[in-house]
XYZ file of C-alpha atoms in Angstrom:
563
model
C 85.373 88.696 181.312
C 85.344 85.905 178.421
C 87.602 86.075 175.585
C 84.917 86.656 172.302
C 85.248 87.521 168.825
C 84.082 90.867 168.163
C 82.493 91.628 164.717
C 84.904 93.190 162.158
C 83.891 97.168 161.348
C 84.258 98.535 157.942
C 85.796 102.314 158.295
C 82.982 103.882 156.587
C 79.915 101.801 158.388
C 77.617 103.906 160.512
C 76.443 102.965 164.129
C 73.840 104.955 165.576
C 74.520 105.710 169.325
C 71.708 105.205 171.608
C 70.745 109.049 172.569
C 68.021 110.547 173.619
C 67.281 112.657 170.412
C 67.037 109.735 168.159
C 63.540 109.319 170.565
C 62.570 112.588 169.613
C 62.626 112.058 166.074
C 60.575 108.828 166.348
C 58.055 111.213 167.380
C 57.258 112.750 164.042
C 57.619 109.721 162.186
C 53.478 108.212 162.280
C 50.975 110.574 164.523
C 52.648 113.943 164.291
C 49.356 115.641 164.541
C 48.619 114.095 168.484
C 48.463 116.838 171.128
C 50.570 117.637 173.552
C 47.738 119.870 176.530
C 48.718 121.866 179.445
C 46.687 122.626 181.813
C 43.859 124.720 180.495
C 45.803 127.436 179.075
C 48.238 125.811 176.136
C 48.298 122.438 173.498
C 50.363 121.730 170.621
C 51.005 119.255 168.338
C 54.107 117.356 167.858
C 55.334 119.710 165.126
C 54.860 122.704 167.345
C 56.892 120.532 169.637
C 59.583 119.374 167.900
C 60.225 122.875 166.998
C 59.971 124.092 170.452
C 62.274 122.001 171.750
C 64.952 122.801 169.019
C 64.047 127.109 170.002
C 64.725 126.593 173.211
C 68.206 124.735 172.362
C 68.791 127.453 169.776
C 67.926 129.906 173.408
C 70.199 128.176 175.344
C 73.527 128.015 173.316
C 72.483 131.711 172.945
C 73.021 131.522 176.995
C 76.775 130.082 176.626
C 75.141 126.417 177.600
C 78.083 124.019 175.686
C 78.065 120.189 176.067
C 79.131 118.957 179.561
C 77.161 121.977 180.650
C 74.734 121.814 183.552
C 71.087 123.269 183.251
C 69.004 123.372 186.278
C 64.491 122.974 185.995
C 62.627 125.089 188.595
C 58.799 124.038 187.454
C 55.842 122.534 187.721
C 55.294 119.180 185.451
C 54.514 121.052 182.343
C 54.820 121.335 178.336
C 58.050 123.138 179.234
C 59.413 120.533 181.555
C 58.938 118.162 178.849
C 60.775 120.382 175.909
C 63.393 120.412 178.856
C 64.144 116.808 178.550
C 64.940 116.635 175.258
C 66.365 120.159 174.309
C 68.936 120.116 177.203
C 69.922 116.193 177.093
C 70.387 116.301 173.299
C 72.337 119.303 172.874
C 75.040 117.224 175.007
C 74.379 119.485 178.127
C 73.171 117.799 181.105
C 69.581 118.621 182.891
C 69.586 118.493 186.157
C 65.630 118.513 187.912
C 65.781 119.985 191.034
C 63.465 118.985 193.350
C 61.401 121.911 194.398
C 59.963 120.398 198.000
C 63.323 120.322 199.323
C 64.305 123.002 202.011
C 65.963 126.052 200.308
C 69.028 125.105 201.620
C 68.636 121.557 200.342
C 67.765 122.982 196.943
C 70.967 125.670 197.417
C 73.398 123.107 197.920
C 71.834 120.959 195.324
C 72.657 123.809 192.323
C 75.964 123.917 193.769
C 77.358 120.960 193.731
C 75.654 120.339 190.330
C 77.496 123.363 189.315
C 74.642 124.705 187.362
C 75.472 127.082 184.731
C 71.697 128.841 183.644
C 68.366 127.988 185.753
C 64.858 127.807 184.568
C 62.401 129.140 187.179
C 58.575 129.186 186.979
C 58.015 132.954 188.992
C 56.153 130.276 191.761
C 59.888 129.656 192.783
C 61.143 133.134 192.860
C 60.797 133.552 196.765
C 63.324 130.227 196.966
C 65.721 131.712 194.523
C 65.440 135.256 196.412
C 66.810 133.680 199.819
C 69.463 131.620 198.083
C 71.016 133.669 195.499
C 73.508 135.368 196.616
C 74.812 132.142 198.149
C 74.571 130.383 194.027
C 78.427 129.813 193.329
C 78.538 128.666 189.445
C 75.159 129.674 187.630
C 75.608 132.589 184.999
C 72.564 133.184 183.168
C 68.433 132.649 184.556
C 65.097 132.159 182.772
C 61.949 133.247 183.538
C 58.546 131.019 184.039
C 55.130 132.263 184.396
C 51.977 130.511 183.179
C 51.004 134.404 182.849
C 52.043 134.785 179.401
C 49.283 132.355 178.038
C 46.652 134.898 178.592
C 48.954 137.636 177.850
C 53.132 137.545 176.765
C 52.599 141.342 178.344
C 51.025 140.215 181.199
C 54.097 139.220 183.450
C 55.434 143.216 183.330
C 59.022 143.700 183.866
C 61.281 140.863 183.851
C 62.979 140.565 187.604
C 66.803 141.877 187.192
C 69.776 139.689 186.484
C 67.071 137.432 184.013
C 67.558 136.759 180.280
C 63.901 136.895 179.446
C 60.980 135.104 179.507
C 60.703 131.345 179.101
C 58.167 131.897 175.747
C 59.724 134.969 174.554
C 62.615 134.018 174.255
C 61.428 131.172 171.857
C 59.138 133.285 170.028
C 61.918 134.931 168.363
C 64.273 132.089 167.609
C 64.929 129.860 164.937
C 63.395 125.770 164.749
C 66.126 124.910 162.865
C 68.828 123.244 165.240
C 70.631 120.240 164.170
C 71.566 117.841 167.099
C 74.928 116.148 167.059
C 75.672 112.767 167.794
C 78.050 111.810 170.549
C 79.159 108.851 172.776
C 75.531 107.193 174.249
C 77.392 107.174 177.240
C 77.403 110.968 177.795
C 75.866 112.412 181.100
C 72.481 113.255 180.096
C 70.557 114.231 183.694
C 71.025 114.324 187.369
C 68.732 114.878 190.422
C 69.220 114.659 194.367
C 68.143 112.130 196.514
C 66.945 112.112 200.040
C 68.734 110.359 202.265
C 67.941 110.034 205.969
C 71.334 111.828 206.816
C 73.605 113.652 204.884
C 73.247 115.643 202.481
C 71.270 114.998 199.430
C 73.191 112.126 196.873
C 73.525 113.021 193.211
C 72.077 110.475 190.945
C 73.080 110.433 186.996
C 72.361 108.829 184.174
C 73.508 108.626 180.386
C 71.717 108.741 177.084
C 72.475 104.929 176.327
C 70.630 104.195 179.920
C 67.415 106.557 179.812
C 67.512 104.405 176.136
C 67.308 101.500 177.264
C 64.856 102.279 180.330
C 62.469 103.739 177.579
C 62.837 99.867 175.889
C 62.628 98.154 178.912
C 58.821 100.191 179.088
C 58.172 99.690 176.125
C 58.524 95.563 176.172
C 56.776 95.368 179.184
C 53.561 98.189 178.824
C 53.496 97.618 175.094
C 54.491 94.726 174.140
C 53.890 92.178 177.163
C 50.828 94.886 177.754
C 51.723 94.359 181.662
C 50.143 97.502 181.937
C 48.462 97.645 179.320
C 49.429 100.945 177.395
C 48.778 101.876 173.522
C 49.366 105.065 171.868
C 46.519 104.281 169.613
C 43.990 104.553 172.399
C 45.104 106.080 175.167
C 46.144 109.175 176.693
C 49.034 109.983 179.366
C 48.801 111.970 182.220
C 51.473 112.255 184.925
C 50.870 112.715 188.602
C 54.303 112.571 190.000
C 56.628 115.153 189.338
C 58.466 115.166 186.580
C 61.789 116.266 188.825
C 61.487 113.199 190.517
C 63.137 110.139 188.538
C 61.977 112.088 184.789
C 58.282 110.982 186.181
C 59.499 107.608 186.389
C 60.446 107.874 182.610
C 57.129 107.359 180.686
C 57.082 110.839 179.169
C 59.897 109.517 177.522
C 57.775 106.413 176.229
C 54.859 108.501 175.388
C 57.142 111.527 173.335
C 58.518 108.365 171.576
C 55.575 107.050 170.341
C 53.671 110.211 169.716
C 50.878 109.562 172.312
C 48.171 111.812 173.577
C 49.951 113.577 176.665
C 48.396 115.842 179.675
C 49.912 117.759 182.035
C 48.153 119.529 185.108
C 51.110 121.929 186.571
C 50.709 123.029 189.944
C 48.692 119.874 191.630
C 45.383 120.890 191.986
C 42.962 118.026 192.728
C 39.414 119.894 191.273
C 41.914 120.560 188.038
C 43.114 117.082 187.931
C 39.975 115.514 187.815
C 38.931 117.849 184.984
C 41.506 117.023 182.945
C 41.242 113.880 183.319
C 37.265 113.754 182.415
C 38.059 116.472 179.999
C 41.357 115.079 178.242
C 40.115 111.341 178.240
C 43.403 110.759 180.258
C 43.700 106.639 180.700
C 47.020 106.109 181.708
C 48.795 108.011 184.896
C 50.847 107.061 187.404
C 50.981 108.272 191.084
C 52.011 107.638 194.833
C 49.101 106.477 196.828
C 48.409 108.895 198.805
C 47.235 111.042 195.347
C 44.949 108.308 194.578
C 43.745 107.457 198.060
C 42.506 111.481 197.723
C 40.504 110.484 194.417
C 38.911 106.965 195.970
C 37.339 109.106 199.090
C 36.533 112.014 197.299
C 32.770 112.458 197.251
C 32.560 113.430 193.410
C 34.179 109.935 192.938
C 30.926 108.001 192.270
C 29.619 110.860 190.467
C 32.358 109.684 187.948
C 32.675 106.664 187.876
C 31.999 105.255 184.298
C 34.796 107.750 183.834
C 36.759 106.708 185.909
C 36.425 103.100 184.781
C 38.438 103.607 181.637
C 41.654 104.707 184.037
C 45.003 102.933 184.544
C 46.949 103.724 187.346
C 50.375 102.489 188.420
C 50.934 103.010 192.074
C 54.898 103.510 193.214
C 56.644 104.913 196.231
C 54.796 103.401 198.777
C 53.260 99.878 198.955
C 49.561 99.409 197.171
C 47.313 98.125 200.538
C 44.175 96.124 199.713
C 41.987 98.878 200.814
C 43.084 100.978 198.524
C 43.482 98.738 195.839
C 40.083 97.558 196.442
C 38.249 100.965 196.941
C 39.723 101.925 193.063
C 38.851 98.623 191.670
C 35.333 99.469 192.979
C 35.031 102.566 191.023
C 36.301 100.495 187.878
C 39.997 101.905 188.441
C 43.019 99.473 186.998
C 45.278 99.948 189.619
C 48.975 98.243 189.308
C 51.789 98.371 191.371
C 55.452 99.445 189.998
C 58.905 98.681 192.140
C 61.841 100.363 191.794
C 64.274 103.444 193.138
C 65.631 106.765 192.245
C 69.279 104.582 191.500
C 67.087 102.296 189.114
C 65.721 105.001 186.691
C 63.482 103.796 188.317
C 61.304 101.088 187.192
C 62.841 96.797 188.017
C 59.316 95.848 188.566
C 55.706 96.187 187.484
C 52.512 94.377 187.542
C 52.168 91.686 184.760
C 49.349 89.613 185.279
C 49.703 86.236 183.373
C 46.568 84.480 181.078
C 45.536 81.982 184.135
C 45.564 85.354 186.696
C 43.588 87.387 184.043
C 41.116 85.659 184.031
C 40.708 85.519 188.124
C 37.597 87.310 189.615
C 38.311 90.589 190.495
C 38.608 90.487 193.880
C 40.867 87.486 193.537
C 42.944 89.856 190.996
C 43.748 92.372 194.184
C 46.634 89.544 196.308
C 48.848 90.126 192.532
C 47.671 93.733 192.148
C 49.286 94.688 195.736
C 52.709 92.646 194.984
C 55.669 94.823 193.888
C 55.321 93.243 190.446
C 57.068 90.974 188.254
C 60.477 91.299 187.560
C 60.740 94.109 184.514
C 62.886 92.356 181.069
C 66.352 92.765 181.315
C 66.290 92.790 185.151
C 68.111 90.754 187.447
C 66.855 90.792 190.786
C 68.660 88.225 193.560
C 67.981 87.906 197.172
C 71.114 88.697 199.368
C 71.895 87.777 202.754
C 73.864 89.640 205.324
C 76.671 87.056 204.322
C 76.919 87.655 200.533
C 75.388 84.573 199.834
C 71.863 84.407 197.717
C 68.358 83.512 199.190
C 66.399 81.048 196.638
C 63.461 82.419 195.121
C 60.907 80.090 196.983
C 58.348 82.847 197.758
C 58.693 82.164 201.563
C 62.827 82.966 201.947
C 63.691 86.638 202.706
C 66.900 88.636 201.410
C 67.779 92.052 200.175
C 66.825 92.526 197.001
C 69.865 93.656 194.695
C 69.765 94.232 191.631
C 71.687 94.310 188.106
C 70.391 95.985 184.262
C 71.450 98.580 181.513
C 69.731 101.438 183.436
C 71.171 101.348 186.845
C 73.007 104.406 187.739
C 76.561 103.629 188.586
C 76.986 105.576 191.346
C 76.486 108.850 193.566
C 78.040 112.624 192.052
C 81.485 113.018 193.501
C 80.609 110.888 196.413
C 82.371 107.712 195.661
C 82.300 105.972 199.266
C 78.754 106.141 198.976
C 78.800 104.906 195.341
C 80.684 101.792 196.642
C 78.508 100.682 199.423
C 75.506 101.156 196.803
C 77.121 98.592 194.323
C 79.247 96.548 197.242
C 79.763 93.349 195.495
C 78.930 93.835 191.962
C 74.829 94.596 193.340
C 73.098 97.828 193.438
C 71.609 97.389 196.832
C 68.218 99.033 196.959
C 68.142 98.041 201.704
C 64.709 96.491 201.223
C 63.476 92.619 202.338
C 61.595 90.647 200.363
C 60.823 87.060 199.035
C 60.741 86.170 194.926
C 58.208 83.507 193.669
C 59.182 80.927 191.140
C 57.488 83.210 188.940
C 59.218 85.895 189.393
C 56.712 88.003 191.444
C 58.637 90.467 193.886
C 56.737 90.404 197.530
C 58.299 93.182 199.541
C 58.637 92.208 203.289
C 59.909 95.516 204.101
C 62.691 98.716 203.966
C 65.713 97.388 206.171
C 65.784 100.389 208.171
C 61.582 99.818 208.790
C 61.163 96.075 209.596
C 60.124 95.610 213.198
C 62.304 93.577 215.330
C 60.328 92.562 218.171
C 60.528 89.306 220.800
C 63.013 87.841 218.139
C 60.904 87.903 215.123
C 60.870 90.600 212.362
C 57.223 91.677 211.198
C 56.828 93.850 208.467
C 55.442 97.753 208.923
C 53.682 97.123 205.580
C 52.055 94.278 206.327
C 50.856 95.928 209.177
C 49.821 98.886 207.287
C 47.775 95.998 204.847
C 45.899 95.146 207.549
C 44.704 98.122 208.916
C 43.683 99.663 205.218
C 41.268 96.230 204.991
C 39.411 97.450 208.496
C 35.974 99.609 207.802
C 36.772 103.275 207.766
C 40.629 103.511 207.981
C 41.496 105.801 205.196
C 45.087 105.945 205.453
C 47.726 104.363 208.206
C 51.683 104.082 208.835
C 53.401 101.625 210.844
C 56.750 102.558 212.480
C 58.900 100.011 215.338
C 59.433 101.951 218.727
C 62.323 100.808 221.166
C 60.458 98.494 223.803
C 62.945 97.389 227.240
C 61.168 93.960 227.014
C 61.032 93.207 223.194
C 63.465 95.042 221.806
C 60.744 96.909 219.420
C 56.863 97.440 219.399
C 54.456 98.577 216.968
C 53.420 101.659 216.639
C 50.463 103.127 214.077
C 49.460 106.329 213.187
C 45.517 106.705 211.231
C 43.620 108.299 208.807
C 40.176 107.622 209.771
C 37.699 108.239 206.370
C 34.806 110.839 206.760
C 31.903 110.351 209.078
C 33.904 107.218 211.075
C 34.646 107.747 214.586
C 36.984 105.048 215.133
C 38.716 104.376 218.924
C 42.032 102.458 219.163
C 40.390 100.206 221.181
C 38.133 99.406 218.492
C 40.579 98.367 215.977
C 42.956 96.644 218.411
C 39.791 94.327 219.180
C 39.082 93.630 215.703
C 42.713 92.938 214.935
C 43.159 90.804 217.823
C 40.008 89.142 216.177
C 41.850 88.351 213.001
C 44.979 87.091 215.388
C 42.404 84.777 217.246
C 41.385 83.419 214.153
C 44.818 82.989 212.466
C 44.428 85.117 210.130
C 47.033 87.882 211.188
C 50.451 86.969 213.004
C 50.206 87.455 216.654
C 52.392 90.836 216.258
C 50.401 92.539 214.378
C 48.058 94.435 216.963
C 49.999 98.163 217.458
C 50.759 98.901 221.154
C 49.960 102.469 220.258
C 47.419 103.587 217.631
C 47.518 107.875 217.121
C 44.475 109.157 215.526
C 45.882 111.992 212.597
C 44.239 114.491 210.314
C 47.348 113.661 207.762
C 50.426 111.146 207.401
C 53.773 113.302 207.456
C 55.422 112.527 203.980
C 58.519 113.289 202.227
C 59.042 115.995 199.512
C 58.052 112.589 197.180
C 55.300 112.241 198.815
C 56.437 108.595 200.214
C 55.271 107.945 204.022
C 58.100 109.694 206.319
C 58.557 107.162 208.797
C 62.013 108.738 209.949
C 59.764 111.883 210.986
C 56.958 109.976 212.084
C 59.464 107.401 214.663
C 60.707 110.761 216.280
C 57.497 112.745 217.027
C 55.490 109.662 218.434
C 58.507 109.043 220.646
C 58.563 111.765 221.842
C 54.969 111.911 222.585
C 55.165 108.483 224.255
C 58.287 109.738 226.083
C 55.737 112.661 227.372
C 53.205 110.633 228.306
C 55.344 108.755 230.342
C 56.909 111.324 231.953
C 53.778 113.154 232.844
């Protein structure tokens, strides 16, 4: 560290810490009267809101929650969920969204080693907190959920036993008057559990000062660099990844900030979805692919489409094909693809197409569309080898991308070997290969733990997977490196054929060995194996399991051969 001069303070001089309530207030300031819908059953303004979320902090230190407490979020992406991340965070206490597709005994030794103190449970989740309850080691006090009370507050009966009340009666008879302190930025301000591929799941965290500067980060690059182009003037906000899941990737944070238009559908339903999104005027969501790969093949697509036309999409989790990319820019869909990791907060990267690549043809548009973006303001993104030393960003040489920024988290809940090896070297280390333009676009090759190493050369499952999306009526397809005696590895694919296709294997291993013939594909790239499926396993993220989906065609190939 350089010796500087620091700036001299006088005693009395204010300086506002960065928290997470001073994005709150922003939200009154110029378009209090915007709407805040859920579902079909409940909207509000940003009044309403801003004294919801100061009820249900009035309800909580009611509870015994004190700062450096832990509050746990049982829901559906909701209203609720959003009062959650501002009510909990800026009272000091720390929110903690549990991820409700994990196993119970996942999401049991997730509370725990949180050490909870009061959980907030939509009644969906009551069979989950029935089996694990008795097992709950820290929690004292639970709340009550239920979409039920929109038609009638009498309507959900007796509360179970062992609850404080209901979610909205207990705010219907509490004060809006709360006045939120200020504190260091630093303070721990939420925390959610990865999945690892063994282990149990890691603890992420991050403070008020970094969920700050994430929500800045945004706000240069959607706003003001209009990389995806986002205005709270004109458009409207709809999430369709859950909000438990990196705090929806952090744009309800953006959107509360500047007083936007926001949507939220609850329980995924894809008939509701589309309503709301025709009904709302929703322009501006954000998804995994497989969410929007539903939407492109959906018969009532067409029937939409002007609709549809006036939609934005960002596309993270999994890798944006050119199938899919181009099936949504055929129905007038914007699609873009984000980059970035739970550890990231999460977003390092994100579409940004410059004024010469604006004003390509469409079609043309879809090779920067499908990259994992530029590189986000106030990133830095190297290339590491396996020797420490740094690949040049050429476009063509391959490293691990690791990464440095203000809202990084800086390490793993009481687990600090695992914390180490995630910043080894000064470097969060996210384990996937990739190449860096000149210009800062991020091409990802690969996750580490995915490439295919076969006959001495490493091709790329998503490449792969590319390729097959671009061949007439493959809907959906994952790529996954089997052990082979004489190559080491072979490719293996699993597909998704689209409606009213009857595809054979030996079909698309012709026309891919067309494409090899021609030089278009790498002479890898034609799977050994190709599996016909009604569905691609995913994870509780709803990212392509390829873990799950190396074991089970395994051991089918293992059968095979042994019948």
């Amino acid at each position: 560290m350089i010796q500087t001069k620091l700036i001299p303070r006088t005693a009395e001089a204010h300086e506002p810490p960065m928290l997470i309530k001073n994005m709150l207030a922003q939200s009154l300031r110029y378009e209090p009267q915007r709407e805040i819908v859920y579902r079909d059953l409940f909207r509000m303004n940003y009044v309403t809101f801003n004294q919801r979320v100061r009820q249900l902090a009035n309800v909580l230190t009611g509870l015994g929650v004190q700062p450096g407490d832990t509050v746990a979020m049982f829901d559906w992406d909701s209203h609720r969920y959003l009062e959650c991340f501002f009510a909990v965070t800026s009272m000091g206490a720390v929110l903690h969204t549990v991820n409700i597709r994990l196993s119970p005994a996942q999401i049991l030794y997730t509370v725990n080693h949180a050490q909870d103190k009061v959980i907030l449970i939509h009644d969906d989740f009551l069979p989950i907190l029935t089996a694990i309850k008795d097992q709950i080691t820290t929690v004292d006090k639970y709340v009550l959920i239920s979409d039920k009370v929109y038609v009638d507050l009498n309507a959900i009966g007796e509360v179970p036993a062992g609850f404080s009340g209901e979610y909205e009666a207990l705010l219907k008879g509490t004060s809006a008057e709360y006045e939120f302190p200020d504190f260091d930025e630093n303070t721990w301000a939420t925390t959610f559990y990865t999945t690892g591929t063994t282990g149990n799941p890691k603890g992420v965290y991050f403070s008020h000062r970094q969920l700050f500067m994430h929500t800045m980060g945004l706000a240069s690059y959607v706003c003001g660099y209009q990389a995806v182009p986002f205005s709270a003037m004109t458009d409207v906000y709809m999430p369709i990844t859950p909000m438990f899941h990196v705090h929806a990737w952090g744009f309800p944070f953006l959107a509360t900030m500047l007083s936007a238009k926001q949507v939220y559908a609850g329980r995924y339903d894809p008939e509701l979805v589309l309503k709301l999104l025709l009904q709302e005027g929703v322009t501006f969501s954000h998804c995994v692919p497989t969410i929007l790969n539903m939407l492109v093949n959906s018969p009532a697509a067409q029937k939409f489409k002007a609709q549809l036309s006036k939609w934005k999409v960002i596309i993270g989790g999994s890798a944006l094909t050119k199938g899919l990319a181009k099936g949504a820019l055929d129905l007038g869909i914007q699609v873009y693809q984000g980059y970035g990791m739970s550890e990231t907060a999460p977003i390092m990267s994100l579409t940004y197409l410059n004024d010469l690549e604006r004003d390509l043809p469409i079609d043309d548009q879809i090779e920067f569309r499908t990259r994992a973006g530029r590189i986000a303001p106030f990133i830095e993104m190297r290339l590491m080898n396996d020797d420490g030393t740094f690949a040049p960003h050429d476009g063509h040489a391959l490293g691990e991308i690791v990464a440095r920024g203000p809202w990084l988290t800086q390490g793993y809940y009481e687990d600090p070997e695992r914390g180490a090896d995630l910043w080894k070297g000064g470097w969060l280390h996210t384990g996937d290969v990739a190449s860096i333009t000149p210009d800062n676009w991020v091409l990802i090759s690969d996750r580490t733990k995915d490439v295919i190493k076969t006959g001495g050369e490493w091709v790329s499952s998503l490449d792969m997977e590319d390729a097959l999306s671009q061949l007439e009526g493959v809907a959906e397809s994952a790529v996954v490196g089997l052990p082979d005696e004489r190559w080491g590895e072979r490719p293996h694919a699993l597909i998704v054929q689209k409606p009213g296709y009857e595809l054979t294997a030996d079909g698309i291993k012709t026309e891919l060995q067309t494409k090899v013939d021609r030089g278009d594909l790498h002479k890898w790239y034609v799977p050994d194996r190709i599996l016909f499926v009604s569905e691609i396993p995913k994870t509780s993220v709803g990212k392509i399991d390829k873990k799950r989906i190396r074991s089970e065609m395994k051991e089918q190939i293992l059968g095979a051969v042994n019948a």
